Coordinates of N, CA and C in Angstrom, one line a residue:
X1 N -2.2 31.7 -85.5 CA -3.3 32.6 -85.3 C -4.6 31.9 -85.0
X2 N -5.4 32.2 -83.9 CA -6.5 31.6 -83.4 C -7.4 31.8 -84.9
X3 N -8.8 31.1 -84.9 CA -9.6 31.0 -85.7 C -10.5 32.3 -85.3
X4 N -11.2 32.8 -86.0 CA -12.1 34.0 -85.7 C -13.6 33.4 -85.7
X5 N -14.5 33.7 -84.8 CA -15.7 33.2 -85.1 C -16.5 33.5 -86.2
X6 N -17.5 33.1 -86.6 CA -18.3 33.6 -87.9 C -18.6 35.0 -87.2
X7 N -19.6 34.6 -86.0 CA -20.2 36.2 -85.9 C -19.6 36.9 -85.6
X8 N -17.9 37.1 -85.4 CA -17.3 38.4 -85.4 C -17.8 38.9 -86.6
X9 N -18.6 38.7 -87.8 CA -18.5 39.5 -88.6 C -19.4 40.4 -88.7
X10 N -20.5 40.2 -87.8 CA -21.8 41.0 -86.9 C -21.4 42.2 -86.4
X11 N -20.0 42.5 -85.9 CA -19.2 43.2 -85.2 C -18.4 44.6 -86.4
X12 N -17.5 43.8 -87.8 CA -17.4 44.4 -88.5 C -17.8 45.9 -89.2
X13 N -16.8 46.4 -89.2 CA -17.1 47.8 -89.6 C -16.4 48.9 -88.2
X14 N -17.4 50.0 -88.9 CA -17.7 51.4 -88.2 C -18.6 51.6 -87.4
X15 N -19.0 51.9 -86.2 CA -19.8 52.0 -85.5 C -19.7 53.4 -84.7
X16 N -21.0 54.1 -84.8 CA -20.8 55.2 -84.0 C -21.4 55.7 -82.4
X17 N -20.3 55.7 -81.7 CA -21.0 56.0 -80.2 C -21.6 57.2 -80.4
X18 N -23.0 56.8 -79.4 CA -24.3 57.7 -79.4 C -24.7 58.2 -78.4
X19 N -24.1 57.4 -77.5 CA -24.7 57.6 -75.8 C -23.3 57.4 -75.1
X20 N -23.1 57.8 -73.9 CA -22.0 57.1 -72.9 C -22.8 57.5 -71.5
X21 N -22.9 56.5 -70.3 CA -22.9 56.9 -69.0 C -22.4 58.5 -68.5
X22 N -20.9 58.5 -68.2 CA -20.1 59.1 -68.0 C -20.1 60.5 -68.4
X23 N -20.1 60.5 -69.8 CA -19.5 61.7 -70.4 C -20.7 62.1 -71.0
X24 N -21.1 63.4 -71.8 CA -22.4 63.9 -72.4 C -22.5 63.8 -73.7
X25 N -23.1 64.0 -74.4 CA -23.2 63.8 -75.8 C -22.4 65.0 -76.7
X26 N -22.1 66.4 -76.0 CA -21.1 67.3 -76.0 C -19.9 67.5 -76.4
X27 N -19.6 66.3 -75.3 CA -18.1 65.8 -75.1 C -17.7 64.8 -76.5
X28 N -18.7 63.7 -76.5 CA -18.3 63.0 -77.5 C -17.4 63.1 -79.0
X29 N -17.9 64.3 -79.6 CA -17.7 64.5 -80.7 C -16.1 65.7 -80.7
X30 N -15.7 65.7 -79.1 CA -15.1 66.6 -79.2 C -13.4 67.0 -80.5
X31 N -13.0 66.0 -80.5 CA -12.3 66.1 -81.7 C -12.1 65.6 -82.8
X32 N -13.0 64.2 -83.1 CA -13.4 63.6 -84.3 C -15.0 63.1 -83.4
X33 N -15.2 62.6 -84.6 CA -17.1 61.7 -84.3 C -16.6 60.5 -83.4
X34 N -17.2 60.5 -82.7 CA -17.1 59.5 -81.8 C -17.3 57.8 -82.2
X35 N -16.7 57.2 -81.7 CA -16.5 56.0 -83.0 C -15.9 54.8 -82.3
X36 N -16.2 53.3 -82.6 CA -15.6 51.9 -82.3 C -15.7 51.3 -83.5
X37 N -14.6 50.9 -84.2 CA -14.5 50.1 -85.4 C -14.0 49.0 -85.2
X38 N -14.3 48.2 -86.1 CA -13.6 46.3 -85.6 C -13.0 46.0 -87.1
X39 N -11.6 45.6 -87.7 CA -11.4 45.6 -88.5 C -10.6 44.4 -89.1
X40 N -10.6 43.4 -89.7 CA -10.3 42.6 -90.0 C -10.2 41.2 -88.4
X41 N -9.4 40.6 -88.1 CA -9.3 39.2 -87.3 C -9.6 39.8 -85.9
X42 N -8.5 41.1 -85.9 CA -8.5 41.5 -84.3 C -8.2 42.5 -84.1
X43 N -8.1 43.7 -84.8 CA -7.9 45.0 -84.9 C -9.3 46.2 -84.8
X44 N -8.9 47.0 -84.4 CA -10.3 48.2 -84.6 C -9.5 49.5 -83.6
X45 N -10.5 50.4 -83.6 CA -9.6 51.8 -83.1 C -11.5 52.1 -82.4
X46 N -10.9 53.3 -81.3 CA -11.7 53.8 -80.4 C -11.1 55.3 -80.6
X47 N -12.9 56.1 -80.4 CA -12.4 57.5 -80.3 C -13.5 57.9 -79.8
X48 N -13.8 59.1 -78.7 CA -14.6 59.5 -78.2 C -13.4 60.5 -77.1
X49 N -14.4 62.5 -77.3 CA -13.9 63.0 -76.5 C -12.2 63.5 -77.1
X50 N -11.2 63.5 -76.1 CA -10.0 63.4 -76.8 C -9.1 62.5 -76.5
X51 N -9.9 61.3 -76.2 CA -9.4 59.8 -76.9 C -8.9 59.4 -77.7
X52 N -8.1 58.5 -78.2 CA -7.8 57.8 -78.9 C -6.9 56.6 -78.9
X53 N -7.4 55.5 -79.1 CA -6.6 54.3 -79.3 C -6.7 53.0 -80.2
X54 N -6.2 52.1 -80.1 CA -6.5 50.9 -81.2 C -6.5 49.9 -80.3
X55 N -7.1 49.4 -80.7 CA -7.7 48.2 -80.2 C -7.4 46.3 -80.7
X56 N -7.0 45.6 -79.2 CA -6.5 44.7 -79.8 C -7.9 43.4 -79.4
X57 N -8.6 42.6 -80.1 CA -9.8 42.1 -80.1 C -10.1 40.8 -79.7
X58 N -10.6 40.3 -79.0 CA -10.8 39.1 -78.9 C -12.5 38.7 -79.0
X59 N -12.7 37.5 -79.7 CA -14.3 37.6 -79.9 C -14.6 36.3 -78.9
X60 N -16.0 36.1 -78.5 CA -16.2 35.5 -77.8 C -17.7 35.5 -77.3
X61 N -18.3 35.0 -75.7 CA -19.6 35.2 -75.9 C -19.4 35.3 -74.0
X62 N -20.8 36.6 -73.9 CA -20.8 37.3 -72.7 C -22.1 36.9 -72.6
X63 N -22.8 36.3 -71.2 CA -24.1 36.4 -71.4 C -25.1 35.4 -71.9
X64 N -24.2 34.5 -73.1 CA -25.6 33.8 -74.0 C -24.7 34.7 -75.2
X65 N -24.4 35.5 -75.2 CA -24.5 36.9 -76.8 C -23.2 37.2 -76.9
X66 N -23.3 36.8 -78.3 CA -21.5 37.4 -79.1 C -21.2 38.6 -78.3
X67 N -19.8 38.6 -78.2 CA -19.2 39.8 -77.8 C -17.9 40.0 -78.2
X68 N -17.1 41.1 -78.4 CA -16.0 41.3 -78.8 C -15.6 42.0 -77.8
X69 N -14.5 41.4 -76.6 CA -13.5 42.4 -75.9 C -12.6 42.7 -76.1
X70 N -11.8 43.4 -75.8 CA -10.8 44.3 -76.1 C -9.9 45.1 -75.2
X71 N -8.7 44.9 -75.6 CA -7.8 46.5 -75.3 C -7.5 47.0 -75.8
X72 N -6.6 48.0 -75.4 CA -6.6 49.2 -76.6 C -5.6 49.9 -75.6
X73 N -4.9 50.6 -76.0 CA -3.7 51.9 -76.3 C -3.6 53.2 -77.2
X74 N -3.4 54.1 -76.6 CA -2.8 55.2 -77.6 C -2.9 56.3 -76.7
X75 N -4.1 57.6 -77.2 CA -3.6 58.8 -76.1 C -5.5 59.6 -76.0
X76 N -5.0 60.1 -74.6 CA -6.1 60.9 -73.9 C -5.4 62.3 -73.5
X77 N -6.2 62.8 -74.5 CA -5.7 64.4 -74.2 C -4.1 64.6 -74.2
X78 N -3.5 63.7 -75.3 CA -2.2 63.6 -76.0 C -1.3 63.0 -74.9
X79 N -1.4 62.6 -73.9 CA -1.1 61.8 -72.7 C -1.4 60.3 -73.1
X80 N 0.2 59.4 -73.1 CA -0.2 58.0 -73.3 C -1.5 57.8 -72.9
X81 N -2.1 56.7 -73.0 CA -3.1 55.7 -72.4 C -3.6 54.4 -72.7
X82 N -4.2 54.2 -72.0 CA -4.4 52.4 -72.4 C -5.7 51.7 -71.0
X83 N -6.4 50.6 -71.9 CA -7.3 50.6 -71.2 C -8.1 49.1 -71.6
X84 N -9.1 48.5 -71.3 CA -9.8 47.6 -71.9 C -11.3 48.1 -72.2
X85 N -12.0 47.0 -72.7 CA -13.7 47.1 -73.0 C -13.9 45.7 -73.4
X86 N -15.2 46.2 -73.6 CA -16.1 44.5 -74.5 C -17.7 45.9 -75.2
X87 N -17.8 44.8 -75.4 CA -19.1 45.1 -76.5 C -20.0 44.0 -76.9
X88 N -21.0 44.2 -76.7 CA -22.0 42.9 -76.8 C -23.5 43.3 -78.0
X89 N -23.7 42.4 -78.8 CA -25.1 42.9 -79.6 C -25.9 42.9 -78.9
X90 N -26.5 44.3 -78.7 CA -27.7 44.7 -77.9 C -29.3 44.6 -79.1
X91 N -29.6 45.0 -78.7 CA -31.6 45.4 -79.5 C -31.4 46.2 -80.5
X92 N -32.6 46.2 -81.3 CA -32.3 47.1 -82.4 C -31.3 47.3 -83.0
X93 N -30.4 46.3 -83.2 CA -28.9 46.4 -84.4 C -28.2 47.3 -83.7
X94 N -28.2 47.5 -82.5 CA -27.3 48.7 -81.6 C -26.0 47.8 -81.0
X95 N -25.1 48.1 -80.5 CA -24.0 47.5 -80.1 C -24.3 48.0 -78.3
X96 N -23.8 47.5 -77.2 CA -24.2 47.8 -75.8 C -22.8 47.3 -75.2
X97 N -21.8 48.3 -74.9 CA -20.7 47.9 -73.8 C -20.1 48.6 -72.7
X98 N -18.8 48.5 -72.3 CA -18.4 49.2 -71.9 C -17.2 49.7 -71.6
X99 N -16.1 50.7 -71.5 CA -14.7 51.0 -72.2 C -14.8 51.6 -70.4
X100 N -12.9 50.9 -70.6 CA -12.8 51.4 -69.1 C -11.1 52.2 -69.6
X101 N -10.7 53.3 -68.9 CA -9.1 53.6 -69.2 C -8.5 53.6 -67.6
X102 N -7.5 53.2 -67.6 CA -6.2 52.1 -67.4 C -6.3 53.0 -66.0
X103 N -6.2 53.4 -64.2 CA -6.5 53.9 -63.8 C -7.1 55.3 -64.2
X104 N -8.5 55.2 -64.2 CA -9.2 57.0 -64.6 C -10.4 55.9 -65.1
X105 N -11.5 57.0 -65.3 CA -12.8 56.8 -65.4 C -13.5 55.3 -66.2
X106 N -14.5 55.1 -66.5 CA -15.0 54.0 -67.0 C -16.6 54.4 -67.6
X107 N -17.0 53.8 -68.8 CA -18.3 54.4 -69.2 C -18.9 53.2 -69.3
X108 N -20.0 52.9 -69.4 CA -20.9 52.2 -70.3 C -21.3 53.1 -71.6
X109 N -21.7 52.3 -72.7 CA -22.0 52.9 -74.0 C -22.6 52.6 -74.7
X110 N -23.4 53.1 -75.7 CA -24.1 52.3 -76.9 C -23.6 52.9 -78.1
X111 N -23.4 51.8 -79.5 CA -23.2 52.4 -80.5 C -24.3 51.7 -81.5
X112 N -24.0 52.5 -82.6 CA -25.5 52.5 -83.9 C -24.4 52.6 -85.0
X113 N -24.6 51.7 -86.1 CA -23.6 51.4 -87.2 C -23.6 52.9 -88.2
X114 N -22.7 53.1 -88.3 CA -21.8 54.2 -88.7 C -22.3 54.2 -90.1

């Protein structure tokens, strides 16, 4: 098992999406709260809309600035799916990335700790 960086732990937790390009603030919450969690080495889950998947993590640096990217699997509107992202520490303790699914749409996002 690879080593995990310290600052993945900057990453840790719950996080809740607040904003997305793409979709409205409407949509987000449409079947749970809309949400990117990072949980233990390399694990975390994504939900926004009627999303859902888990996430497999790799940490690393985008930019100059920690980031954790990611894929992820599970279902869109109960229809397999699967997709990638990253996430980067933005301003103000906010998280700043962007989640793309597997042919179909792509967002940029911000999230605010849960």
């Amino acid at each position: 098992m690879a080593k995990v960086p310290g600052f993945a732990k900057a990453f840790a937790g719950r996080w809740r999406i607040v904003e997305m390009d793409t979709w409205d603030n409407d949509f987000l919450d449409l079947i749970e709260e809309a949400h990117l969690s990072f949980d233990g080495a390399a694990d975390g889950e994504i939900a926004f809309g009627a999303l859902r998947g888990f996430l497999d993590v790799r940490y690393g640096a985008r930019d100059g600035s920690a980031c954790a990217e990611f894929s992820w699997e599970g279902q869109d509107e109960n229809d397999p799916a699967c997709g990638r992202g990253w996430v980067a520490i933005g301003t103000a303790g906010r998280l700043v990335g962007h989640v793309y699914i597997h042919n179909g749409d792509d967002s940029g996002f911000v999230c605010e700790r849960g």
